[in-house]
Amino acid sequence: MTSTLDTVFAALADPTRRAILSMLLEDDMAVTDVADPFEMSLAAISKHLTILTRAGLISQEKRGRVKWCKLEPDAMKGASVWMQGFGQFEPVNLDAFERFLEHHLDTAEEE
Amino acid sequence: MTSTLDTVFAALADPTRRAILSMLLEDDMAVTDVADPFEMSLAAISKHLTILTRAGLISQEKRGRVKWCKLEPDAMKGASVWMQGFGQFEPVNLDAFERFLEHHLDTAEEE
DNA sequence: GGTATATTCAACTATATGGTTGAGAATGAC
DNA sequence: GTCATTCTCAACCATATAGTTGAATATACC
């Protein structure tokens, strides 16, 4: 939902959640099917899905008794752009990136 | 030092640590100077720097009694590439970055 | 209605994080 | 040697995370 840098990076910091996102690249999945390849309980997976949803990385839609999970890759955009600002050091976009940092991302979050 | 996806994403999930990395874009800094703009204690900043070091995102070198912190942007490569695997968004060139700015996509806020 | 399936909630444990303060170890200045 | 500076360590507190199990809810099937 929120999709701040905080929640997105935190969500991506867990290997189970990254694996879930990879699975959802293929297709939308029901919660039970997401949980299937993992050793842990369904409740644990349900919590992971909540964290991914809060970060905006997936959406969940209930149809009948089944809750479908759908990847929302756009939620990674902000984080991806933020990181790549450190990777690509052409002087051109370095300035722009620093302005971007100052005026948009970090400040917006700490207010 | 390790620079796994786990440690890198976890390190990036904190706004203080992201702010520190942004500061280090300019130049290497001593721990005291890194801590200066923040409200929190020096010890707290020292812990953040430890986490950034463990993630490989910075390196620290002691010269005299001063410990210098240096940005190591290559540590973000793995994480950056991982995210681009989801990339419906192309690697950020100036183009994509400017589009991002134009739409003043305050991705840091809701969705 | 009764039962099976899908998912979450509640309560609990263990561990990590983010912060504090105060003391301690190095180093540099005089 | 004395004193200040730089930085970390230790102990502590509050909160969040990652997992468990068992009960509860909601829907579908017959």
PDB file of C-alpha atoms (C1' of nucleotides) in Angstrom:
ATOM      1  CA  MET A   1       0.000   0.000   0.000  1.00  0.00           C
ATOM      2  CA  THR A   2       2.503   2.567   1.177  1.00  0.00           C
ATOM      3  CA  SER A   3       5.537   1.808  -0.971  1.00  0.00           C
ATOM      4  CA  THR A   4       8.090   3.928   0.858  1.00  0.00           C
ATOM      5  CA  LEU A   5      11.773   3.177   0.554  1.00  0.00           C
ATOM      6  CA  ASP A   6      11.695   1.955   4.153  1.00  0.00           C
ATOM      7  CA  THR A   7       8.971  -0.611   3.659  1.00  0.00           C
ATOM      8  CA  VAL A   8      10.141  -1.736   0.223  1.00  0.00           C
ATOM      9  CA  PHE A   9      13.750  -2.321   1.242  1.00  0.00           C
ATOM     10  CA  ALA A  10      12.681  -3.978   4.479  1.00  0.00           C
ATOM     11  CA  ALA A  11      10.336  -6.278   2.584  1.00  0.00           C
ATOM     12  CA  LEU A  12      13.096  -7.240   0.169  1.00  0.00           C
ATOM     13  CA  ALA A  13      15.539  -8.030   2.963  1.00  0.00           C
ATOM     14  CA  ASP A  14      14.023 -11.457   3.587  1.00  0.00           C
ATOM     15  CA  PRO A  15      14.888 -14.426   1.335  1.00  0.00           C
ATOM     16  CA  THR A  16      11.468 -16.031   1.721  1.00  0.00           C
ATOM     17  CA  ARG A  17       9.781 -12.861   0.542  1.00  0.00           C
ATOM     18  CA  ARG A  18      12.163 -12.481  -2.396  1.00  0.00           C
ATOM     19  CA  ALA A  19      11.430 -16.076  -3.353  1.00  0.00           C
ATOM     20  CA  ILE A  20       7.716 -15.366  -3.208  1.00  0.00           C
ATOM     21  CA  LEU A  21       8.138 -12.373  -5.503  1.00  0.00           C
ATOM     22  CA  SER A  22      10.073 -14.531  -7.955  1.00  0.00           C
ATOM     23  CA  MET A  23       7.299 -17.094  -7.945  1.00  0.00           C
ATOM     24  CA  LEU A  24       4.765 -14.377  -8.690  1.00  0.00           C
ATOM     25  CA  LEU A  25       6.725 -13.350 -11.783  1.00  0.00           C
ATOM     26  CA  GLU A  26       5.222 -16.408 -13.441  1.00  0.00           C
ATOM     27  CA  ASP A  27       1.622 -15.874 -12.542  1.00  0.00           C
ATOM     28  CA  ASP A  28      -0.818 -14.813  -9.861  1.00  0.00           C
ATOM     29  CA  MET A  29      -1.138 -17.373  -7.088  1.00  0.00           C
ATOM     30  CA  ALA A  30      -3.402 -18.327  -4.209  1.00  0.00           C
ATOM     31  CA  VAL A  31      -1.962 -18.089  -0.712  1.00  0.00           C
ATOM     32  CA  THR A  32      -1.954 -21.855  -0.243  1.00  0.00           C
ATOM     33  CA  ASP A  33      -0.053 -22.366  -3.470  1.00  0.00           C
ATOM     34  CA  VAL A  34       2.460 -19.684  -2.521  1.00  0.00           C
ATOM     35  CA  ALA A  35       3.053 -21.487   0.764  1.00  0.00           C
ATOM     36  CA  ASP A  36       3.403 -24.917  -0.802  1.00  0.00           C
ATOM     37  CA  PRO A  37       7.146 -25.018  -1.636  1.00  0.00           C
ATOM     38  CA  PHE A  38       8.174 -23.636   1.764  1.00  0.00           C
ATOM     39  CA  GLU A  39       8.814 -25.616   4.914  1.00  0.00           C
ATOM     40  CA  MET A  40       7.179 -23.110   7.193  1.00  0.00           C
ATOM     41  CA  SER A  41       3.561 -22.859   8.279  1.00  0.00           C
ATOM     42  CA  LEU A  42       0.818 -21.260   6.256  1.00  0.00           C
ATOM     43  CA  ALA A  43       0.410 -18.624   8.937  1.00  0.00           C
ATOM     44  CA  ALA A  44       4.047 -17.607   8.527  1.00  0.00           C
ATOM     45  CA  ILE A  45       3.598 -17.214   4.784  1.00  0.00           C
ATOM     46  CA  SER A  46       0.449 -15.220   5.409  1.00  0.00           C
ATOM     47  CA  LYS A  47       2.486 -12.794   7.499  1.00  0.00           C
ATOM     48  CA  HIS A  48       5.110 -12.472   4.785  1.00  0.00           C
ATOM     49  CA  LEU A  49       2.365 -11.700   2.295  1.00  0.00           C
ATOM     50  CA  THR A  50       1.035  -9.003   4.611  1.00  0.00           C
ATOM     51  CA  ILE A  51       4.457  -7.372   4.705  1.00  0.00           C
ATOM     52  CA  LEU A  52       4.759  -7.549   0.918  1.00  0.00           C
ATOM     53  CA  THR A  53       1.296  -6.030   0.592  1.00  0.00           C
ATOM     54  CA  ARG A  54       2.077  -3.220   3.014  1.00  0.00           C
ATOM     55  CA  ALA A  55       5.159  -2.446   0.922  1.00  0.00           C
ATOM     56  CA  GLY A  56       3.012  -2.363  -2.199  1.00  0.00           C
ATOM     57  CA  LEU A  57       5.066  -5.115  -3.816  1.00  0.00           C
ATOM     58  CA  ILE A  58       2.044  -7.349  -4.233  1.00  0.00           C
ATOM     59  CA  SER A  59      -1.700  -6.882  -4.142  1.00  0.00           C
ATOM     60  CA  GLN A  60      -4.208  -9.376  -2.808  1.00  0.00           C
ATOM     61  CA  GLU A  61      -7.697  -9.875  -4.069  1.00  0.00           C
ATOM     62  CA  LYS A  62     -10.179 -12.253  -2.516  1.00  0.00           C
ATOM     63  CA  ARG A  63     -12.395 -14.176  -4.906  1.00  0.00           C
ATOM     64  CA  GLY A  64     -14.551 -16.674  -3.107  1.00  0.00           C
ATOM     65  CA  ARG A  65     -12.552 -18.245  -0.349  1.00  0.00           C
ATOM     66  CA  VAL A  66      -9.310 -17.895  -2.280  1.00  0.00           C
ATOM     67  CA  LYS A  67      -7.073 -14.842  -1.937  1.00  0.00           C
ATOM     68  CA  TRP A  68      -5.055 -14.210  -5.067  1.00  0.00           C
ATOM     69  CA  CYS A  69      -1.620 -12.623  -4.888  1.00  0.00           C
ATOM     70  CA  LYS A  70      -0.410 -10.480  -7.762  1.00  0.00           C
ATOM     71  CA  LEU A  71       3.032  -9.008  -8.260  1.00  0.00           C
ATOM     72  CA  GLU A  72       3.175  -5.198  -8.380  1.00  0.00           C
ATOM     73  CA  PRO A  73       6.660  -4.546  -9.744  1.00  0.00           C
ATOM     74  CA  ASP A  74       6.133  -0.812 -10.044  1.00  0.00           C
ATOM     75  CA  ALA A  75       6.513  -0.588  -6.288  1.00  0.00           C
ATOM     76  CA  MET A  76      10.206  -1.309  -6.801  1.00  0.00           C
ATOM     77  CA  LYS A  77      10.685   1.661  -9.039  1.00  0.00           C
ATOM     78  CA  GLY A  78      11.509   4.191  -6.350  1.00  0.00           C
ATOM     79  CA  ALA A  79      13.955   1.881  -4.654  1.00  0.00           C
ATOM     80  CA  SER A  80      15.558   0.845  -7.919  1.00  0.00           C
ATOM     81  CA  VAL A  81      16.070   4.412  -9.021  1.00  0.00           C
ATOM     82  CA  TRP A  82      17.447   5.331  -5.640  1.00  0.00           C
ATOM     83  CA  MET A  83      20.048   2.572  -5.791  1.00  0.00           C
ATOM     84  CA  GLN A  84      21.092   3.149  -9.343  1.00  0.00           C
ATOM     85  CA  GLY A  85      21.858   6.735  -8.515  1.00  0.00           C
ATOM     86  CA  PHE A  86      24.798   5.342  -6.599  1.00  0.00           C
ATOM     87  CA  GLY A  87      25.874   3.041  -9.358  1.00  0.00           C
ATOM     88  CA  GLN A  88      26.035   5.278 -12.359  1.00  0.00           C
ATOM     89  CA  PHE A  89      28.356   8.128 -11.849  1.00  0.00           C
ATOM     90  CA  GLU A  90      28.194  10.143 -14.993  1.00  0.00           C
ATOM     91  CA  PRO A  91      28.537  13.653 -13.602  1.00  0.00           C
ATOM     92  CA  VAL A  92      25.386  14.552 -15.467  1.00  0.00           C
ATOM     93  CA  ASN A  93      22.898  12.584 -13.485  1.00  0.00           C
ATOM     94  CA  LEU A  94      24.850  12.686 -10.249  1.00  0.00           C
ATOM     95  CA  ASP A  95      23.744  16.256  -9.668  1.00  0.00           C
ATOM     96  CA  ALA A  96      20.192  15.478 -10.611  1.00  0.00           C
ATOM     97  CA  PHE A  97      20.185  12.457  -8.404  1.00  0.00           C
ATOM     98  CA  GLU A  98      21.345  14.416  -5.423  1.00  0.00           C
ATOM     99  CA  ARG A  99      18.649  17.003  -5.966  1.00  0.00           C
ATOM    100  CA  PHE A 100      16.244  14.137  -6.205  1.00  0.00           C
ATOM    101  CA  LEU A 101      17.408  12.744  -2.898  1.00  0.00           C
ATOM    102  CA  GLU A 102      17.114  16.068  -1.165  1.00  0.00           C
ATOM    103  CA  HIS A 103      13.724  17.093  -2.417  1.00  0.00           C
ATOM    104  CA  HIS A 104      11.759  13.970  -2.964  1.00  0.00           C
ATOM    105  CA  LEU A 105      12.552  10.663  -1.406  1.00  0.00           C
ATOM    106  CA  ASP A 106      14.239  10.887   1.942  1.00  0.00           C
ATOM    107  CA  THR A 107      12.646  14.112   3.035  1.00  0.00           C
ATOM    108  CA  ALA A 108       9.198  12.901   2.117  1.00  0.00           C
ATOM    109  CA  GLU A 109       9.713   9.942   4.339  1.00  0.00           C
ATOM    110  CA  GLU A 110      10.962  11.663   7.439  1.00  0.00           C
ATOM    111  CA  GLU A 111       8.203  14.220   7.609  1.00  0.00           C
TER     112      GLU A 111
ATOM    113  CA  MET B   1      32.007  -7.115   3.879  1.00  0.00           C
ATOM    114  CA  THR B   2      29.487  -9.791   3.003  1.00  0.00           C
ATOM    115  CA  SER B   3      27.232  -7.925   0.587  1.00  0.00           C
ATOM    116  CA  THR B   4      24.451 -10.447   0.324  1.00  0.00           C
ATOM    117  CA  LEU B   5      20.996  -9.403  -0.777  1.00  0.00           C
ATOM    118  CA  ASP B   6      19.809  -9.874   2.793  1.00  0.00           C
ATOM    119  CA  THR B   7      22.325  -7.559   4.388  1.00  0.00           C
ATOM    120  CA  VAL B   8      22.264  -4.966   1.620  1.00  0.00           C
ATOM    121  CA  PHE B   9      18.481  -4.609   1.536  1.00  0.00           C
ATOM    122  CA  ALA B  10      18.295  -4.614   5.327  1.00  0.00           C
ATOM    123  CA  ALA B  11      20.953  -1.907   5.492  1.00  0.00           C
ATOM    124  CA  LEU B  12      19.065   0.219   2.975  1.00  0.00           C
ATOM    125  CA  ALA B  13      15.786  -0.097   4.863  1.00  0.00           C
ATOM    126  CA  ASP B  14      16.718   2.610   7.363  1.00  0.00           C
ATOM    127  CA  PRO B  15      16.410   6.312   6.464  1.00  0.00           C
ATOM    128  CA  THR B  16      19.361   7.317   8.625  1.00  0.00           C
ATOM    129  CA  ARG B  17      21.597   4.873   6.811  1.00  0.00           C
ATOM    130  CA  ARG B  18      20.361   5.990   3.388  1.00  0.00           C
ATOM    131  CA  ALA B  19      21.048   9.574   4.389  1.00  0.00           C
ATOM    132  CA  ILE B  20      24.566   8.591   5.429  1.00  0.00           C
ATOM    133  CA  LEU B  21      25.173   6.951   2.064  1.00  0.00           C
ATOM    134  CA  SER B  22      23.960  10.092   0.319  1.00  0.00           C
ATOM    135  CA  MET B  23      26.371  12.183   2.350  1.00  0.00           C
ATOM    136  CA  LEU B  24      29.218   9.901   1.353  1.00  0.00           C
ATOM    137  CA  LEU B  25      28.458  10.503  -2.323  1.00  0.00           C
ATOM    138  CA  GLU B  26      30.212  13.841  -1.865  1.00  0.00           C
ATOM    139  CA  ASP B  27      33.346  12.662  -0.151  1.00  0.00           C
ATOM    140  CA  ASP B  28      34.821  10.367   2.458  1.00  0.00           C
ATOM    141  CA  MET B  29      33.984  11.414   5.992  1.00  0.00           C
ATOM    142  CA  ALA B  30      35.098  10.839   9.568  1.00  0.00           C
ATOM    143  CA  VAL B  31      32.601   9.185  11.910  1.00  0.00           C
ATOM    144  CA  THR B  32      32.141  12.349  13.954  1.00  0.00           C
ATOM    145  CA  ASP B  33      31.364  14.367  10.843  1.00  0.00           C
ATOM    146  CA  VAL B  34      28.920  11.745   9.627  1.00  0.00           C
ATOM    147  CA  ALA B  35      27.132  11.973  12.967  1.00  0.00           C
ATOM    148  CA  ASP B  36      27.054  15.750  13.060  1.00  0.00           C
ATOM    149  CA  PRO B  37      23.802  16.493  11.157  1.00  0.00           C
ATOM    150  CA  PHE B  38      21.837  13.855  13.059  1.00  0.00           C
ATOM    151  CA  GLU B  39      20.019  14.287  16.339  1.00  0.00           C
ATOM    152  CA  MET B  40      20.994  10.906  17.669  1.00  0.00           C
ATOM    153  CA  SER B  41      24.045   9.902  19.675  1.00  0.00           C
ATOM    154  CA  LEU B  42      27.437   9.146  18.214  1.00  0.00           C
ATOM    155  CA  ALA B  43      27.125   5.570  19.429  1.00  0.00           C
ATOM    156  CA  ALA B  44      23.929   5.139  17.431  1.00  0.00           C
ATOM    157  CA  ILE B  45      25.643   6.403  14.282  1.00  0.00           C
ATOM    158  CA  SER B  46      28.542   4.099  14.991  1.00  0.00           C
ATOM    159  CA  LYS B  47      26.127   1.166  14.997  1.00  0.00           C
ATOM    160  CA  HIS B  48      24.608   2.281  11.706  1.00  0.00           C
ATOM    161  CA  LEU B  49      28.072   2.470  10.203  1.00  0.00           C
ATOM    162  CA  THR B  50      28.779  -1.059  11.405  1.00  0.00           C
ATOM    163  CA  ILE B  51      25.665  -2.296   9.641  1.00  0.00           C
ATOM    164  CA  LEU B  52      26.624  -0.458   6.456  1.00  0.00           C
ATOM    165  CA  THR B  53      30.120  -1.946   6.677  1.00  0.00           C
ATOM    166  CA  ARG B  54      28.828  -5.459   7.223  1.00  0.00           C
ATOM    167  CA  ALA B  55      26.671  -5.007   4.126  1.00  0.00           C
ATOM    168  CA  GLY B  56      29.746  -3.871   2.181  1.00  0.00           C
ATOM    169  CA  LEU B  57      28.122  -0.555   1.335  1.00  0.00           C
ATOM    170  CA  ILE B  58      30.912   1.409   2.963  1.00  0.00           C
ATOM    171  CA  SER B  59      34.451   0.680   4.064  1.00  0.00           C
ATOM    172  CA  GLN B  60      36.133   2.140   7.102  1.00  0.00           C
ATOM    173  CA  GLU B  61      39.819   2.897   7.446  1.00  0.00           C
ATOM    174  CA  LYS B  62      41.427   4.174  10.599  1.00  0.00           C
ATOM    175  CA  ARG B  63      44.113   6.785  10.184  1.00  0.00           C
ATOM    176  CA  GLY B  64      45.332   8.095  13.502  1.00  0.00           C
ATOM    177  CA  ARG B  65      42.381   8.416  15.801  1.00  0.00           C
ATOM    178  CA  VAL B  66      40.046   9.186  12.940  1.00  0.00           C
ATOM    179  CA  LYS B  67      38.090   6.480  11.170  1.00  0.00           C
ATOM    180  CA  TRP B  68      37.287   7.428   7.605  1.00  0.00           C
ATOM    181  CA  CYS B  69      34.139   6.172   5.915  1.00  0.00           C
ATOM    182  CA  LYS B  70      34.110   5.575   2.180  1.00  0.00           C
ATOM    183  CA  LEU B  71      31.180   4.744  -0.024  1.00  0.00           C
ATOM    184  CA  GLU B  72      31.401   1.385  -1.829  1.00  0.00           C
ATOM    185  CA  PRO B  73      28.632   1.654  -4.404  1.00  0.00           C
ATOM    186  CA  ASP B  74      29.539  -1.622  -6.085  1.00  0.00           C
ATOM    187  CA  ALA B  75      27.960  -3.421  -3.152  1.00  0.00           C
ATOM    188  CA  MET B  76      24.584  -2.306  -4.501  1.00  0.00           C
ATOM    189  CA  LYS B  77      25.123  -3.990  -7.845  1.00  0.00           C
ATOM    190  CA  GLY B  78      23.745  -7.355  -6.839  1.00  0.00           C
ATOM    191  CA  ALA B  79      20.646  -5.896  -5.286  1.00  0.00           C
ATOM    192  CA  SER B  80      20.180  -3.517  -8.178  1.00  0.00           C
ATOM    193  CA  VAL B  81      20.422  -6.307 -10.711  1.00  0.00           C
ATOM    194  CA  TRP B  82      18.043  -8.442  -8.699  1.00  0.00           C
ATOM    195  CA  MET B  83      15.432  -5.718  -8.791  1.00  0.00           C
ATOM    196  CA  GLN B  84      15.897  -5.158 -12.480  1.00  0.00           C
ATOM    197  CA  GLY B  85      15.065  -8.787 -13.004  1.00  0.00           C
ATOM    198  CA  PHE B  86      11.583  -7.706 -12.087  1.00  0.00           C
ATOM    199  CA  GLY B  87      12.138  -4.750 -14.246  1.00  0.00           C
ATOM    200  CA  GLN B  88       9.327  -3.766 -16.305  1.00  0.00           C
ATOM    201  CA  PHE B  89      11.563  -0.741 -15.890  1.00  0.00           C
ATOM    202  CA  GLU B  90      14.758  -0.517 -17.910  1.00  0.00           C
ATOM    203  CA  PRO B  91      18.056   0.196 -16.166  1.00  0.00           C
ATOM    204  CA  VAL B  92      18.062   3.796 -15.183  1.00  0.00           C
ATOM    205  CA  ASN B  93      19.613   6.017 -17.719  1.00  0.00           C
ATOM    206  CA  LEU B  94      19.149   9.718 -17.552  1.00  0.00           C
ATOM    207  CA  ASP B  95      16.020   9.317 -19.593  1.00  0.00           C
ATOM    208  CA  ALA B  96      14.126   7.122 -17.221  1.00  0.00           C
ATOM    209  CA  PHE B  97      15.366   9.151 -14.335  1.00  0.00           C
ATOM    210  CA  GLU B  98      14.060  12.367 -15.791  1.00  0.00           C
ATOM    211  CA  ARG B  99      10.728  10.856 -16.607  1.00  0.00           C
ATOM    212  CA  PHE B 100      10.620   9.776 -13.026  1.00  0.00           C
ATOM    213  CA  LEU B 101      11.264  13.313 -11.864  1.00  0.00           C
ATOM    214  CA  GLU B 102       8.803  14.870 -14.301  1.00  0.00           C
ATOM    215  CA  HIS B 103       5.859  12.901 -13.160  1.00  0.00           C
ATOM    216  CA  HIS B 104       7.073  13.920  -9.710  1.00  0.00           C
ATOM    217  CA  LEU B 105       6.221  10.404  -8.871  1.00  0.00           C
ATOM    218  CA  ASP B 106       6.282  10.790  -5.133  1.00  0.00           C
ATOM    219  CA  THR B 107       6.683   7.067  -4.898  1.00  0.00           C
ATOM    220  CA  ALA B 108       7.709   7.671  -1.336  1.00  0.00           C
ATOM    221  CA  GLU B 109       4.068   8.366  -0.682  1.00  0.00           C
ATOM    222  CA  GLU B 110       1.003   6.230  -1.204  1.00  0.00           C
ATOM    223  CA  GLU B 111      -0.195   4.246  -4.209  1.00  0.00           C
TER     224      GLU B 111
ATOM    225  C1'  DG C   1     -27.400 -28.583   7.839  1.00  0.00           C
ATOM    226  C1'  DG C   2     -22.838 -30.594   8.064  1.00  0.00           C
ATOM    227  C1'  DT C   3     -18.173 -30.851   6.501  1.00  0.00           C
ATOM    228  C1'  DA C   4     -13.991 -29.718   4.114  1.00  0.00           C
ATOM    229  C1'  DT C   5     -11.000 -25.912   2.328  1.00  0.00           C
ATOM    230  C1'  DA C   6      -8.691 -21.350   2.521  1.00  0.00           C
ATOM    231  C1'  DT C   7      -6.964 -17.965   5.208  1.00  0.00           C
ATOM    232  C1'  DT C   8      -6.304 -15.168   9.219  1.00  0.00           C
ATOM    233  C1'  DC C   9      -6.146 -14.171  14.249  1.00  0.00           C
ATOM    234  C1'  DA C  10      -4.382 -14.655  18.923  1.00  0.00           C
ATOM    235  C1'  DA C  11      -1.046 -15.842  22.007  1.00  0.00           C
ATOM    236  C1'  DC C  12       3.370 -17.073  22.691  1.00  0.00           C
ATOM    237  C1'  DT C  13       8.759 -17.500  22.144  1.00  0.00           C
ATOM    238  C1'  DA C  14      13.174 -16.048  20.493  1.00  0.00           C
ATOM    239  C1'  DT C  15      15.971 -12.886  18.383  1.00  0.00           C
ATOM    240  C1'  DA C  16      17.240  -8.492  16.150  1.00  0.00           C
ATOM    241  C1'  DT C  17      16.973  -3.472  15.721  1.00  0.00           C
ATOM    242  C1'  DG C  18      17.309   1.269  17.058  1.00  0.00           C
ATOM    243  C1'  DG C  19      17.969   3.985  20.463  1.00  0.00           C
ATOM    244  C1'  DT C  20      19.890   5.559  25.171  1.00  0.00           C
ATOM    245  C1'  DT C  21      23.791   6.421  28.756  1.00  0.00           C
ATOM    246  C1'  DG C  22      28.184   5.803  30.841  1.00  0.00           C
ATOM    247  C1'  DA C  23      32.614   3.889  30.807  1.00  0.00           C
ATOM    248  C1'  DG C  24      36.810   2.626  28.348  1.00  0.00           C
ATOM    249  C1'  DA C  25      40.621   2.396  24.747  1.00  0.00           C
ATOM    250  C1'  DA C  26      43.456   4.820  21.409  1.00  0.00           C
ATOM    251  C1'  DT C  27      45.477   8.612  19.646  1.00  0.00           C
ATOM    252  C1'  DG C  28      46.983  13.517  19.297  1.00  0.00           C
ATOM    253  C1'  DA C  29      48.204  18.023  21.435  1.00  0.00           C
ATOM    254  C1'  DC C  30      50.750  20.537  24.922  1.00  0.00           C
TER     255       DC C  30
ATOM    256  C1'  DG D   1      52.448  13.157  32.100  1.00  0.00           C
ATOM    257  C1'  DT D   2      47.926  15.456  31.472  1.00  0.00           C
ATOM    258  C1'  DC D   3      44.087  16.430  28.925  1.00  0.00           C
ATOM    259  C1'  DA D   4      40.969  16.502  25.073  1.00  0.00           C
ATOM    260  C1'  DT D   5      39.269  14.083  20.950  1.00  0.00           C
ATOM    261  C1'  DT D   6      37.613  10.087  18.461  1.00  0.00           C
ATOM    262  C1'  DC D   7      35.324   6.094  18.494  1.00  0.00           C
ATOM    263  C1'  DT D   8      33.598   1.647  20.403  1.00  0.00           C
ATOM    264  C1'  DC D   9      31.798  -1.366  24.046  1.00  0.00           C
ATOM    265  C1'  DA D  10      28.530  -2.849  27.570  1.00  0.00           C
ATOM    266  C1'  DA D  11      24.272  -2.800  29.611  1.00  0.00           C
ATOM    267  C1'  DC D  12      19.862  -1.648  29.193  1.00  0.00           C
ATOM    268  C1'  DC D  13      14.943  -0.542  27.169  1.00  0.00           C
ATOM    269  C1'  DA D  14      11.329  -0.631  23.731  1.00  0.00           C
ATOM    270  C1'  DT D  15       9.664  -2.377  19.686  1.00  0.00           C
ATOM    271  C1'  DA D  16       9.543  -5.307  15.554  1.00  0.00           C
ATOM    272  C1'  DT D  17      10.340  -9.636  13.173  1.00  0.00           C
ATOM    273  C1'  DA D  18      10.102 -14.517  12.206  1.00  0.00           C
ATOM    274  C1'  DG D  19       8.474 -18.374  13.566  1.00  0.00           C
ATOM    275  C1'  DT D  20       5.262 -21.689  16.207  1.00  0.00           C
ATOM    276  C1'  DT D  21       0.462 -23.818  17.486  1.00  0.00           C
ATOM    277  C1'  DG D  22      -4.405 -23.760  18.027  1.00  0.00           C
ATOM    278  C1'  DA D  23      -8.712 -21.566  17.415  1.00  0.00           C
ATOM    279  C1'  DA D  24     -11.751 -18.767  14.550  1.00  0.00           C
ATOM    280  C1'  DT D  25     -13.834 -17.070  10.243  1.00  0.00           C
ATOM    281  C1'  DA D  26     -15.525 -17.408   5.718  1.00  0.00           C
ATOM    282  C1'  DT D  27     -16.750 -19.776   1.780  1.00  0.00           C
ATOM    283  C1'  DA D  28     -17.728 -23.818  -1.074  1.00  0.00           C
ATOM    284  C1'  DC D  29     -19.610 -28.535  -1.633  1.00  0.00           C
ATOM    285  C1'  DC D  30     -23.081 -32.084  -1.003  1.00  0.00           C
TER     286       DC D  30
END
